[in-house]
Amino acid sequence: MSSIAFALAVLAAGFAVVYLLRHCGEAESRARSATKTLATGLLAASALVAGAPSLLVAGLALGAVGDLMLSRSGARAFLAGLAAFAIAHLAYTALFLTIGAAPARLMAPERNPAALALLALGIAMGWRLWPVTGALRWPVLVYVGIIVVMGMAALSLPIPPTGPYDPLVAIAAAALFILSDAILAFELFLLPATHRLRRISPYAVWTSYWLAQALFLGAFAGLT
């Protein structure tokens, strides 16, 4: 990784920390939106400068778009953010498939428990979210399916790798991304407005999400 790409990644980490300490859990504002978007957008810039796979750059850039949309209020912004993240997950899935991910590997004894656990999580999320998401139920259900597919693709990566990437870091990134999405769904649709967990849930969502994006960069752009 070049010094410029590394500097962009460090700058992204700086914005991520600022967002965590200053804006996480705060009301909507331009500063909040800008900080959140830059924290991921600069990861995309780092990947681009580093010559990382175009699908990785696309996934990170779409994540930045999703961050911007979800930092704003309203159903239209939410749907736009959901769509951006859904396409980002599809980009990561395509990336995994282009480097040798094979569904047949999920039947291996060392991978099958994780695959079954992920499938169970997806079913549980769909079952719990369906009755509480109203007009958003179909977009949310499709999104749940997409993140499960992305996770399965990550779990089916070849180990040892067939190219210059780290499959274990990629799997960890996928797991953190799914965890972030699960916590966010719980916060948005299931957690009562006055529940004390709302004091910490935004921090859990942001930390797991941004680390996931940073690990994707590290897995494919030489930060690890």
C-alpha positions as a printed Julia matrix, in Angstrom:
224×3 Matrix{Float64}:
   0.0     0.0    0.0
   1.35    3.42  -0.94
   1.97    6.15   1.6
  -0.93    8.19   0.17
  -3.34    5.28   0.47
  -2.17    4.63   4.02
  -2.55    8.31   4.93
  -6.11    8.3    3.59
  -6.9     5.24   5.7
  -5.47    6.92   8.8
  -7.5    10.05   8.06
 -10.6     7.89   7.71
  -9.87    6.37  11.12
  -9.58    9.87  12.55
 -13.01   10.83  11.26
 -14.4     7.54  12.58
 -13.11    8.33  16.06
 -14.47   11.88  15.9
 -17.87   10.53  14.87
 -17.8     7.97  17.68
 -16.85   10.47  20.38
 -18.67   13.58  19.21
 -21.6    12.72  16.94
 -22.68    9.15  17.66
 -26.18    9.21  19.1
 -26.57   12.96  18.45
 -29.4    14.6   16.54
 -29.18   15.14  12.79
 -26.75   17.83  11.65
 -24.54   18.67   8.68
 -21.39   18.11  10.73
 -22.64   14.7   11.82
 -23.46   13.69   8.24
 -20.15   14.95   6.88
 -18.05   13.25   9.54
 -19.85    9.95   9.13
 -19.61   10.01   5.35
 -15.93   10.94   5.3
 -15.06    8.14   7.73
 -16.07    5.59   5.09
 -15.59    7.64   1.94
 -11.89    8.06   2.7
 -11.59    4.27   3.01
 -12.95    4.05  -0.53
 -10.42    6.67  -1.65
  -7.64    4.7    0.04
  -8.72    1.52  -1.74
  -8.79    3.35  -5.07
  -5.32    4.82  -4.62
  -3.99    1.45  -3.45
  -5.18   -0.22  -6.63
  -7.55   -2.52  -4.75
 -10.22   -4.5   -6.64
 -12.86   -2.26  -8.18
 -15.62   -4.19  -6.4
 -14.01   -3.34  -3.06
 -13.85    0.34  -4.03
 -17.49    0.18  -5.09
 -18.56   -1.49  -1.86
 -16.8     1.1    0.28
 -18.08    4.01  -1.81
 -21.64    2.7   -1.61
 -21.18    2.38   2.14
 -20.32    6.08   2.27
 -23.49    6.88   0.3
 -25.47    4.73   2.71
 -23.9     6.51   5.66
 -24.93    9.86   4.25
 -28.49    8.73   3.63
 -28.94    7.07   7.02
 -27.58   10.15   8.76
 -30.66   12.02   7.52
 -34.22   11.58   8.74
 -37.25   10.34   6.84
 -38.44    7.2    5.07
 -37.02    8.21   1.68
 -33.54    8.71   3.12
 -33.81    5.39   4.95
 -34.79    3.52   1.78
 -32.0     5.2   -0.18
 -29.51    4.2    2.5
 -30.87    0.67   2.62
 -30.53    0.39  -1.16
 -26.96    1.7   -1.09
 -25.93   -0.8    1.55
 -27.74   -3.63  -0.21
 -25.78   -2.92  -3.41
 -22.58   -2.64  -1.33
 -23.21   -6.13   0.06
 -23.81   -7.39  -3.46
 -20.5    -5.82  -4.54
 -18.69   -7.63  -1.73
 -20.47  -10.86  -2.65
 -19.37  -10.47  -6.26
 -15.83   -9.75  -5.08
 -15.75  -12.95  -3.05
 -17.07  -14.97  -5.97
 -14.5   -13.55  -8.38
 -11.66  -14.7   -6.11
 -12.88  -18.24  -5.68
 -15.68  -18.38  -3.12
 -17.56  -21.65  -3.62
 -20.83  -22.58  -1.85
 -19.76  -26.24  -1.71
 -17.16  -25.3    0.92
 -19.99  -24.48   3.34
 -20.57  -28.22   3.74
 -17.11  -28.72   5.22
 -17.22  -29.65   8.95
 -15.18  -26.6    9.95
 -17.5   -24.2    8.09
 -20.92  -25.82   8.33
 -21.7   -24.68  11.93
 -20.99  -21.04  11.07
 -23.08  -21.29   7.9
 -26.0   -22.82   9.81
 -25.71  -20.15  12.52
 -25.79  -17.41   9.89
 -28.83  -18.97   8.22
 -30.57  -19.21  11.6
 -29.78  -15.55  12.3
 -31.25  -14.51   8.96
 -34.43  -16.5    9.57
 -34.76  -15.11  13.09
 -34.26  -11.54  11.89
 -36.83  -11.95   9.14
 -39.33  -13.52  11.52
 -38.93  -10.79  14.16
 -38.83   -7.85  11.75
 -41.69   -8.85   9.45
 -44.54   -7.85  11.8
 -42.98   -4.57  12.98
 -41.61   -2.96   9.82
 -44.91   -2.01   8.2
 -44.53   -0.64   4.67
 -40.78   -1.28   4.88
 -41.15   -5.02   5.47
 -40.32   -6.15   1.94
 -37.22   -3.93   1.5
 -36.02   -4.97   4.96
 -36.65   -8.66   4.27
 -34.79   -8.49   0.96
 -31.91   -6.72   2.71
 -31.73   -9.46   5.35
 -31.51  -12.03   2.58
 -28.72  -10.1    0.89
 -26.57   -9.86   4.03
 -26.98  -13.59   4.61
 -25.82  -14.29   1.05
 -22.83  -11.97   1.53
 -21.91  -13.75   4.76
 -22.21  -17.15   3.11
 -19.96  -16.01   0.27
 -17.35  -14.83   2.77
 -17.51  -18.13   4.65
 -16.91  -20.0    1.4
 -13.67  -18.2    0.51
 -10.7   -20.49  -0.17
  -8.31  -20.98   2.75
  -5.39  -20.68   2.11
  -6.1   -17.85  -0.33
  -5.6   -18.07  -4.07
  -4.45  -14.45  -4.37
  -3.09  -11.41  -2.5
  -5.82  -11.11   0.11
  -6.55  -12.39   3.6
  -9.69  -14.56   3.71
  -9.84  -14.72   7.5
  -9.82  -10.93   7.76
 -12.51  -10.77   5.07
 -14.64  -13.25   7.02
 -14.18  -11.2   10.2
 -15.19   -8.06   8.29
 -18.33   -9.75   6.96
 -19.24  -10.96  10.46
 -18.85   -7.47  11.91
 -20.93   -5.96   9.11
 -23.74   -8.43   9.75
 -23.5    -7.78  13.49
 -23.79   -4.04  12.87
 -26.85   -4.53  10.67
 -28.48   -6.8   13.25
 -27.95   -4.31  16.07
 -29.23   -1.44  13.91
 -32.37   -3.39  12.97
 -32.97   -4.18  16.64
 -32.51   -0.51  17.54
 -34.73    0.85  14.76
 -37.62   -1.59  14.91
 -37.64   -3.54  18.17
 -36.07   -1.48  20.96
 -38.53    0.7   22.91
 -37.88    4.43  22.6
 -37.04    4.82  26.29
 -34.97    1.67  26.69
 -31.6     2.19  28.34
 -29.82    0.16  25.65
 -30.43    3.08  23.29
 -27.66    4.88  25.15
 -25.08    2.43  23.83
 -26.58    0.89  20.69
 -25.43    3.69  18.32
 -21.86    3.2   19.55
 -22.07   -0.57  19.02
 -23.49   -0.09  15.52
 -20.86    2.41  14.46
 -17.88    0.58  15.96
 -18.76   -2.78  14.43
 -19.71   -1.23  11.08
 -16.65    0.96  10.61
 -14.28   -1.78  11.74
 -15.94   -4.07   9.19
 -15.28   -1.6    6.4
 -11.7    -1.02   7.56
 -11.09   -4.77   7.7
 -12.43   -5.19   4.18
  -9.9    -2.59   3.09
  -7.18   -4.35   5.06
  -8.03   -7.76   3.67
  -7.8    -6.68   0.04
  -5.54   -3.63  -0.01
  -2.58   -4.73   2.04
  -3.23   -3.13   5.42
  -3.02   -6.47   7.25
